[in-house]
Amino acid sequence: MIKKLLPVAAVVGLALLLPNLAFAQEAAKAAGGGVGWGHLSAALVLAIGAAAGATAQGRTAVAACDGMARNPGAAGQIRGIAFLGLVLIESLVIYTLVIAFIINGK
């Protein structure tokens, strides 16, 4: 019975706590103080986006090299598809940069 009530109690506690935090943040901004979380969130967005993009690019390169080694006759097609994949992955990282600029500009 207690295991079933614990998640409910957590949700009710958060529902009661979060509006108070929101009002406290508005009061701090009105007073001229407060923490600028935009810079930190922009840095985290860029870090996560760059790390995920680098991981995806590495996996794409490994898969393309493996495919070319297994079937040298299809190397041209594999290379073209791999470059297209790399371009799309890099565009996602650039979108992340744009989002970081938007977050930082607020």
Coordinates of C-alpha atoms in Angstrom, one line a residue:
M1 CA 0.0 0.0 0.0
I2 CA 2.8 2.4 0.9
K3 CA 4.5 1.6 -2.5
K4 CA 1.4 2.8 -4.3
L5 CA 1.1 6.0 -2.3
L6 CA 4.7 7.1 -2.6
P7 CA 4.5 8.2 -6.3
V8 CA 1.2 10.0 -5.6
A9 CA 2.8 11.8 -2.6
A10 CA 5.7 12.8 -4.8
V11 CA 3.5 14.2 -7.5
V12 CA 1.4 16.1 -5.0
G13 CA 4.5 17.5 -3.3
L14 CA 5.9 18.7 -6.6
A15 CA 2.5 20.2 -7.6
L16 CA 2.6 22.2 -4.4
L17 CA 6.2 23.2 -4.6
L18 CA 6.7 24.2 -8.2
P19 CA 4.3 27.2 -8.3
N20 CA 6.1 28.6 -5.3
L21 CA 9.4 28.3 -7.0
A22 CA 8.0 30.1 -10.1
F23 CA 6.7 33.0 -8.1
A24 CA 10.0 33.2 -6.2
Q25 CA 11.9 33.4 -9.5
E26 CA 9.6 36.2 -10.8
A27 CA 10.1 38.1 -7.6
A28 CA 13.9 37.8 -7.9
K29 CA 13.8 39.1 -11.4
A30 CA 11.6 42.0 -10.5
A31 CA 14.0 42.9 -7.7
G32 CA 16.9 43.0 -10.2
G33 CA 18.6 39.9 -9.0
G34 CA 18.3 36.3 -9.9
V35 CA 20.4 33.8 -11.7
G36 CA 20.9 33.9 -15.5
W37 CA 20.3 30.3 -16.4
G38 CA 20.3 31.0 -20.1
H39 CA 24.1 30.9 -20.4
L40 CA 24.3 27.6 -18.6
S41 CA 21.4 26.0 -20.5
A42 CA 22.9 27.2 -23.8
A43 CA 26.3 25.6 -22.9
L44 CA 24.6 22.4 -21.9
V45 CA 22.6 22.3 -25.1
L46 CA 25.7 22.8 -27.2
A47 CA 27.7 20.2 -25.2
I48 CA 25.0 17.5 -25.5
G49 CA 24.4 18.3 -29.2
A50 CA 28.1 18.3 -30.1
A51 CA 28.7 15.0 -28.2
A52 CA 25.7 13.3 -29.8
G53 CA 26.8 14.6 -33.2
A54 CA 30.3 13.4 -32.8
T55 CA 29.2 10.0 -31.7
A56 CA 26.8 9.7 -34.6
Q57 CA 29.5 10.8 -37.1
G58 CA 31.9 8.3 -35.7
R59 CA 29.4 5.5 -36.0
T60 CA 28.5 6.6 -39.6
A61 CA 32.2 6.5 -40.6
V62 CA 32.7 3.1 -39.0
A63 CA 29.7 1.7 -40.8
A64 CA 30.7 3.1 -44.1
C65 CA 34.2 1.8 -43.9
D66 CA 32.9 -1.6 -42.8
G67 CA 30.5 -1.6 -45.8
M68 CA 33.2 -0.6 -48.3
A69 CA 35.5 -3.3 -46.9
R70 CA 32.9 -6.0 -47.3
N71 CA 31.7 -4.9 -50.7
P72 CA 34.3 -2.8 -52.6
G73 CA 32.1 -2.7 -55.7
A74 CA 29.5 -0.6 -53.9
A75 CA 32.1 1.8 -52.4
G76 CA 30.8 4.8 -54.5
Q77 CA 27.2 4.4 -53.4
I78 CA 28.2 3.8 -49.8
R79 CA 30.4 6.8 -49.8
G80 CA 27.6 9.0 -51.2
I81 CA 25.1 7.8 -48.6
A82 CA 27.7 8.2 -45.8
F83 CA 28.4 11.8 -46.9
L84 CA 24.7 12.6 -47.0
G85 CA 24.3 11.1 -43.5
L86 CA 27.2 13.2 -42.2
V87 CA 25.8 16.4 -43.7
L88 CA 22.4 15.7 -42.0
I89 CA 24.1 15.0 -38.7
E90 CA 26.1 18.2 -38.9
S91 CA 23.0 20.2 -39.7
L92 CA 21.5 18.9 -36.5
V93 CA 24.5 20.2 -34.6
I94 CA 24.1 23.6 -36.3
Y95 CA 20.4 23.7 -35.3
T96 CA 21.6 23.1 -31.8
L97 CA 23.9 26.1 -32.1
V98 CA 21.0 28.2 -33.3
I99 CA 18.8 27.1 -30.4
A100 CA 21.6 28.0 -28.0
F101 CA 21.8 31.5 -29.5
I102 CA 18.0 31.8 -29.1
I103 CA 18.2 30.7 -25.5
N104 CA 21.0 33.0 -24.8
G105 CA 19.3 36.0 -26.4
K106 CA 16.3 36.0 -24.0

